[in-house]
Amino acid sequence: MAILTRQAFKQSHWYTRQGEPMHRIMKADGSGDRATTVKDARRLKLLPSVTSVIGILAKPALETWKMTQVAEAALRTPKDDAETVEYWCRRVRDAAFEQVEDAADTGTKVHAALEAAAAGEPYDEEAWGAYVRPVLAYIAREGLVITGREKRVVNAGHGFAGTTDLFFTHGGGQPGILDYKTKKTKPGEKVEAYDEHRLQLAAYAATEYGDAYLSRVRAVNVFVSTTEPGRVEFVTHGDLTRDWQAFKLLAGLWRYVKEYDPRG
């Protein structure tokens, strides 16, 4: 079950109407860049990413996990008598989510290796081969014909954009979409896809193939374990029509919460 919230765990991402990423913009004084805000998006008529739209759904399990990380970090980060409570709280928060940054860095490197391998380009096989080989074997075994890699899709009519991992055809030309996810796993623990995974695939697939084809789209999440090298789980979803309808409702709620309508 998901609950509406004004804050997302991840920073929002933005695109121009031509599909160019604009997640960060230059500071007014020219001293560097900063994260793009909703205010910037209104001025520049930017489109939110698919994941940003989905980000208005807070997950209770994720919120519990975040509170647990902060509590554990507080136990291992004692307060110095000389520091203020505000400064100590900032140190605790930083310590709590340092592992998230580390995991994101690993995920970025795995994703880059998968992208290169799918394109037939060289990558560091010694470092990342265990993560990549099972994915390549799946693509070959299932007879998937890659038709698009890291493709940016723009849906101005519903006001969003995003970057997909793979579009493909199979079985004589049937459409498909595949999305990579890195994930910490435990031996014997089942890997499952959640609502947000289906919503993301539905938004991309509807934009690329059109609403009428959603029931025919083969949608696959590829979960690559970062804690059990070599473990890769493939989750195939059924008809995405219902998920697309839900995503469109979320896009409307996103516009309401953010007080910004990027359509048109």
GROMACS .gro file of C-alpha atoms in nm:
model
  264
    1MET     CA    1   0.000   0.000   0.000
    2ALA     CA    2   0.128   0.347  -0.084
    3ILE     CA    3   0.059   0.683   0.080
    4LEU     CA    4   0.081   1.027  -0.080
    5THR     CA    5   0.361   1.249   0.039
    6ARG     CA    6   0.514   1.580  -0.064
    7GLN     CA    7   0.869   1.449  -0.032
    8ALA     CA    8   1.045   1.173  -0.221
    9PHE     CA    9   1.340   0.974  -0.091
   10LYS     CA   10   1.537   1.047  -0.408
   11GLN     CA   11   1.612   1.382  -0.564
   12SER     CA   12   1.374   1.477  -0.845
   13HIS     CA   13   1.491   1.446  -1.203
   14TRP     CA   14   1.385   1.668  -1.493
   15TYR     CA   15   1.396   1.669  -1.872
   16THR     CA   16   1.351   1.926  -2.144
   17ARG     CA   17   1.071   1.875  -2.395
   18GLN     CA   18   1.333   1.745  -2.636
   19GLY     CA   19   1.423   1.471  -2.388
   20GLU     CA   20   1.751   1.616  -2.266
   21PRO     CA   21   1.825   1.559  -1.895
   22MET     CA   22   1.827   1.874  -1.683
   23HIS     CA   23   1.863   1.733  -1.333
   24ARG     CA   24   2.100   2.014  -1.235
   25ILE     CA   25   2.138   2.376  -1.346
   26MET     CA   26   2.404   2.644  -1.301
   27LYS     CA   27   2.385   2.870  -0.997
   28ALA     CA   28   2.301   3.233  -1.061
   29ASP     CA   29   2.648   3.344  -0.950
   30GLY     CA   30   2.819   3.095  -1.179
   31SER     CA   31   2.996   2.923  -0.888
   32GLY     CA   32   2.878   2.576  -0.983
   33ASP     CA   33   2.560   2.381  -1.030
   34ARG     CA   34   2.271   2.276  -0.806
   35ALA     CA   35   1.972   2.046  -0.813
   36THR     CA   36   1.687   2.162  -1.036
   37THR     CA   37   1.376   2.262  -0.841
   38VAL     CA   38   1.006   2.279  -0.924
   39LYS     CA   39   1.044   2.657  -0.944
   40ASP     CA   40   1.311   2.611  -1.210
   41ALA     CA   41   1.091   2.360  -1.392
   42ARG     CA   42   0.801   2.605  -1.408
   43ARG     CA   43   1.026   2.873  -1.553
   44LEU     CA   44   1.194   2.641  -1.805
   45LYS     CA   45   0.882   2.431  -1.878
   46LEU     CA   46   1.060   2.109  -1.783
   47LEU     CA   47   0.905   1.763  -1.756
   48PRO     CA   48   0.940   1.549  -1.442
   49SER     CA   49   1.089   1.203  -1.477
   50VAL     CA   50   0.871   0.895  -1.447
   51THR     CA   51   1.040   0.807  -1.118
   52SER     CA   52   0.978   1.158  -0.985
   53VAL     CA   53   0.606   1.121  -1.055
   54ILE     CA   54   0.602   0.783  -0.882
   55GLY     CA   55   0.798   0.942  -0.596
   56ILE     CA   56   0.483   1.102  -0.454
   57LEU     CA   57   0.395   0.754  -0.331
   58ALA     CA   58   0.568   0.692   0.001
   59LYS     CA   59   0.617   0.329   0.099
   60PRO     CA   60   0.554   0.247   0.466
   61ALA     CA   61   0.821  -0.025   0.463
   62LEU     CA   62   1.075   0.220   0.323
   63GLU     CA   63   0.984   0.482   0.584
   64THR     CA   64   1.031   0.224   0.861
   65TRP     CA   65   1.369   0.126   0.715
   66LYS     CA   66   1.480   0.489   0.706
   67MET     CA   67   1.381   0.545   1.069
   68THR     CA   68   1.570   0.231   1.167
   69GLN     CA   69   1.884   0.351   0.988
   70VAL     CA   70   1.867   0.684   1.172
   71ALA     CA   71   1.815   0.513   1.509
   72GLU     CA   72   2.109   0.278   1.453
   73ALA     CA   73   2.328   0.565   1.333
   74ALA     CA   74   2.245   0.762   1.648
   75LEU     CA   75   2.367   0.472   1.863
   76ARG     CA   76   2.702   0.453   1.684
   77THR     CA   77   2.746   0.832   1.652
   78PRO     CA   78   2.772   0.975   2.005
   79LYS     CA   79   2.717   1.346   2.051
   80ASP     CA   80   3.019   1.555   2.134
   81ASP     CA   81   2.963   1.796   2.424
   82ALA     CA   82   3.093   2.085   2.215
   83GLU     CA   83   2.859   2.039   1.917
   84THR     CA   84   2.505   2.167   1.884
   85VAL     CA   85   2.208   1.935   1.863
   86GLU     CA   86   2.144   2.058   1.509
   87TYR     CA   87   2.498   1.972   1.399
   88TRP     CA   88   2.485   1.631   1.569
   89CYS     CA   89   2.152   1.549   1.403
   90ARG     CA   90   2.304   1.634   1.065
   91ARG     CA   91   2.599   1.402   1.140
   92VAL     CA   92   2.360   1.122   1.236
   93ARG     CA   93   2.157   1.162   0.918
   94ASP     CA   94   2.472   1.162   0.706
   95ALA     CA   95   2.598   0.848   0.878
   96ALA     CA   96   2.260   0.678   0.843
   97PHE     CA   97   2.244   0.710   0.466
   98GLU     CA   98   2.609   0.684   0.372
   99GLN     CA   99   2.542   0.324   0.269
  100VAL     CA  100   2.272   0.447   0.032
  101GLU     CA  101   2.528   0.657  -0.151
  102ASP     CA  102   2.767   0.362  -0.166
  103ALA     CA  103   2.493   0.137  -0.302
  104ALA     CA  104   2.397   0.399  -0.560
  105ASP     CA  105   2.759   0.418  -0.677
  106THR     CA  106   2.776   0.040  -0.714
  107GLY     CA  107   2.442   0.039  -0.895
  108THR     CA  108   2.565   0.304  -1.139
  109LYS     CA  109   2.875   0.098  -1.221
  110VAL     CA  110   2.676  -0.224  -1.267
  111HIS     CA  111   2.428  -0.040  -1.487
  112ALA     CA  112   2.710   0.104  -1.700
  113ALA     CA  113   2.857  -0.243  -1.746
  114LEU     CA  114   2.518  -0.385  -1.847
  115GLU     CA  115   2.465  -0.100  -2.091
  116ALA     CA  116   2.805  -0.154  -2.253
  117ALA     CA  117   2.760  -0.531  -2.273
  118ALA     CA  118   2.414  -0.502  -2.431
  119ALA     CA  119   2.566  -0.271  -2.694
  120GLY     CA  120   2.845  -0.519  -2.763
  121GLU     CA  121   3.102  -0.278  -2.622
  122PRO     CA  122   3.391  -0.366  -2.390
  123TYR     CA  123   3.354  -0.342  -2.013
  124ASP     CA  124   3.556  -0.454  -1.710
  125GLU     CA  125   3.464  -0.823  -1.715
  126GLU     CA  126   3.687  -0.905  -1.419
  127ALA     CA  127   3.501  -0.657  -1.198
  128TRP     CA  128   3.148  -0.683  -1.335
  129GLY     CA  129   3.126  -1.003  -1.539
  130ALA     CA  130   2.943  -1.195  -1.266
  131TYR     CA  131   2.667  -0.934  -1.274
  132VAL     CA  132   2.649  -0.904  -1.651
  133ARG     CA  133   2.683  -1.260  -1.787
  134PRO     CA  134   2.349  -1.389  -1.649
  135VAL     CA  135   2.168  -1.097  -1.815
  136LEU     CA  136   2.333  -1.157  -2.153
  137ALA     CA  137   2.252  -1.527  -2.123
  138TYR     CA  138   1.886  -1.445  -2.058
  139ILE     CA  139   1.866  -1.214  -2.359
  140ALA     CA  140   2.015  -1.483  -2.581
  141ARG     CA  141   1.808  -1.766  -2.433
  142GLU     CA  142   1.482  -1.577  -2.471
  143GLY     CA  143   1.562  -1.461  -2.823
  144LEU     CA  144   1.524  -1.094  -2.742
  145VAL     CA  145   1.614  -0.856  -3.024
  146ILE     CA  146   1.725  -0.523  -2.878
  147THR     CA  147   1.566  -0.227  -3.056
  148GLY     CA  148   1.660   0.054  -2.818
  149ARG     CA  149   1.915   0.114  -2.539
  150GLU     CA  150   1.911   0.399  -2.290
  151LYS     CA  151   1.636   0.557  -2.495
  152ARG     CA  152   1.478   0.879  -2.372
  153VAL     CA  153   1.101   0.892  -2.403
  154VAL     CA  154   0.892   1.209  -2.381
  155ASN     CA  155   0.520   1.216  -2.313
  156ALA     CA  156   0.421   1.583  -2.338
  157GLY     CA  157   0.050   1.494  -2.339
  158HIS     CA  158   0.067   1.354  -1.987
  159GLY     CA  159   0.362   1.568  -1.877
  160PHE     CA  160   0.658   1.339  -1.808
  161ALA     CA  161   0.977   1.195  -1.957
  162GLY     CA  162   1.236   0.934  -1.873
  163THR     CA  163   1.521   0.710  -1.982
  164THR     CA  164   1.462   0.340  -2.047
  165ASP     CA  165   1.717   0.060  -2.023
  166LEU     CA  166   1.608  -0.167  -2.310
  167PHE     CA  167   1.332  -0.195  -2.564
  168PHE     CA  168   1.318  -0.522  -2.755
  169THR     CA  169   1.110  -0.746  -2.976
  170HIS     CA  170   1.058  -1.120  -2.940
  171GLY     CA  171   0.859  -1.403  -3.089
  172GLY     CA  172   0.842  -1.260  -3.439
  173GLY     CA  173   0.815  -0.893  -3.354
  174GLN     CA  174   0.614  -0.869  -3.031
  175PRO     CA  175   0.708  -0.557  -2.829
  176GLY     CA  176   0.892  -0.563  -2.501
  177ILE     CA  177   1.068  -0.351  -2.239
  178LEU     CA  178   1.333  -0.441  -1.982
  179ASP     CA  179   1.453  -0.246  -1.680
  180TYR     CA  180   1.756  -0.316  -1.461
  181LYS     CA  181   1.746  -0.281  -1.083
  182THR     CA  182   2.037  -0.344  -0.847
  183LYS     CA  183   1.935  -0.480  -0.511
  184LYS     CA  184   2.086  -0.608  -0.189
  185THR     CA  185   1.968  -0.965  -0.136
  186LYS     CA  186   2.002  -1.239   0.123
  187PRO     CA  187   2.049  -1.608   0.043
  188GLY     CA  188   1.713  -1.782   0.014
  189GLU     CA  189   1.517  -1.456   0.031
  190LYS     CA  190   1.266  -1.416  -0.250
  191VAL     CA  191   1.303  -1.119  -0.482
  192GLU     CA  192   0.977  -0.948  -0.574
  193ALA     CA  193   0.874  -0.656  -0.791
  194TYR     CA  194   0.662  -0.382  -0.637
  195ASP     CA  195   0.396  -0.140  -0.758
  196GLU     CA  196   0.649   0.125  -0.856
  197HIS     CA  197   0.831  -0.117  -1.085
  198ARG     CA  198   0.517  -0.196  -1.283
  199LEU     CA  199   0.415   0.170  -1.291
  200GLN     CA  200   0.752   0.271  -1.432
  201LEU     CA  201   0.744   0.006  -1.704
  202ALA     CA  202   0.384   0.094  -1.793
  203ALA     CA  203   0.465   0.464  -1.836
  204TYR     CA  204   0.762   0.389  -2.061
  205ALA     CA  205   0.580   0.123  -2.263
  206ALA     CA  206   0.267   0.334  -2.317
  207THR     CA  207   0.481   0.622  -2.440
  208GLU     CA  208   0.689   0.407  -2.674
  209TYR     CA  209   0.428   0.165  -2.808
  210GLY     CA  210   0.096   0.337  -2.744
  211ASP     CA  211  -0.193   0.252  -2.511
  212ALA     CA  212  -0.349   0.004  -2.751
  213TYR     CA  213  -0.045  -0.225  -2.742
  214LEU     CA  214   0.005  -0.246  -2.366
  215SER     CA  215  -0.168  -0.583  -2.332
  216ARG     CA  216   0.087  -0.725  -2.577
  217VAL     CA  217   0.401  -0.576  -2.424
  218ARG     CA  218   0.635  -0.815  -2.248
  219ALA     CA  219   0.765  -0.620  -1.949
  220VAL     CA  220   1.062  -0.751  -1.752
  221ASN     CA  221   1.237  -0.630  -1.438
  222VAL     CA  222   1.592  -0.762  -1.401
  223PHE     CA  223   1.705  -0.759  -1.037
  224VAL     CA  224   2.083  -0.780  -1.009
  225SER     CA  225   2.209  -0.863  -0.662
  226THR     CA  226   2.498  -0.653  -0.534
  227THR     CA  227   2.548  -0.874  -0.228
  228GLU     CA  228   2.537  -1.213  -0.403
  229PRO     CA  229   2.745  -1.170  -0.721
  230GLY     CA  230   2.600  -1.387  -0.996
  231ARG     CA  231   2.246  -1.385  -0.860
  232VAL     CA  232   2.008  -1.226  -1.109
  233GLU     CA  233   1.630  -1.258  -1.088
  234PHE     CA  234   1.398  -1.196  -1.384
  235VAL     CA  235   1.040  -1.091  -1.309
  236THR     CA  236   0.801  -1.078  -1.606
  237HIS     CA  237   0.480  -0.880  -1.570
  238GLY     CA  238   0.146  -0.933  -1.739
  239ASP     CA  239  -0.086  -0.679  -1.899
  240LEU     CA  240   0.026  -0.327  -1.799
  241THR     CA  241  -0.301  -0.154  -1.891
  242ARG     CA  242  -0.420  -0.122  -1.531
  243ASP     CA  243  -0.079   0.008  -1.424
  244TRP     CA  244  -0.084   0.272  -1.697
  245GLN     CA  245  -0.426   0.390  -1.581
  246ALA     CA  246  -0.288   0.416  -1.227
  247PHE     CA  247   0.019   0.605  -1.343
  248LYS     CA  248  -0.196   0.864  -1.522
  249LEU     CA  249  -0.383   0.920  -1.197
  250LEU     CA  250  -0.050   0.962  -1.019
  251ALA     CA  251   0.058   1.218  -1.279
  252GLY     CA  252  -0.256   1.416  -1.202
  253LEU     CA  253  -0.187   1.395  -0.829
  254TRP     CA  254   0.174   1.498  -0.889
  255ARG     CA  255   0.050   1.810  -1.070
  256TYR     CA  256  -0.181   1.888  -0.779
  257VAL     CA  257   0.085   1.836  -0.510
  258LYS     CA  258   0.354   2.031  -0.698
  259GLU     CA  259   0.113   2.299  -0.822
  260TYR     CA  260   0.269   2.269  -1.166
  261ASP     CA  261   0.115   2.137  -1.488
  262PRO     CA  262   0.389   2.041  -1.739
  263ARG     CA  263   0.151   1.913  -2.006
  264GLY     CA  264   0.112   2.070  -2.348
   0.00000   0.00000   0.00000
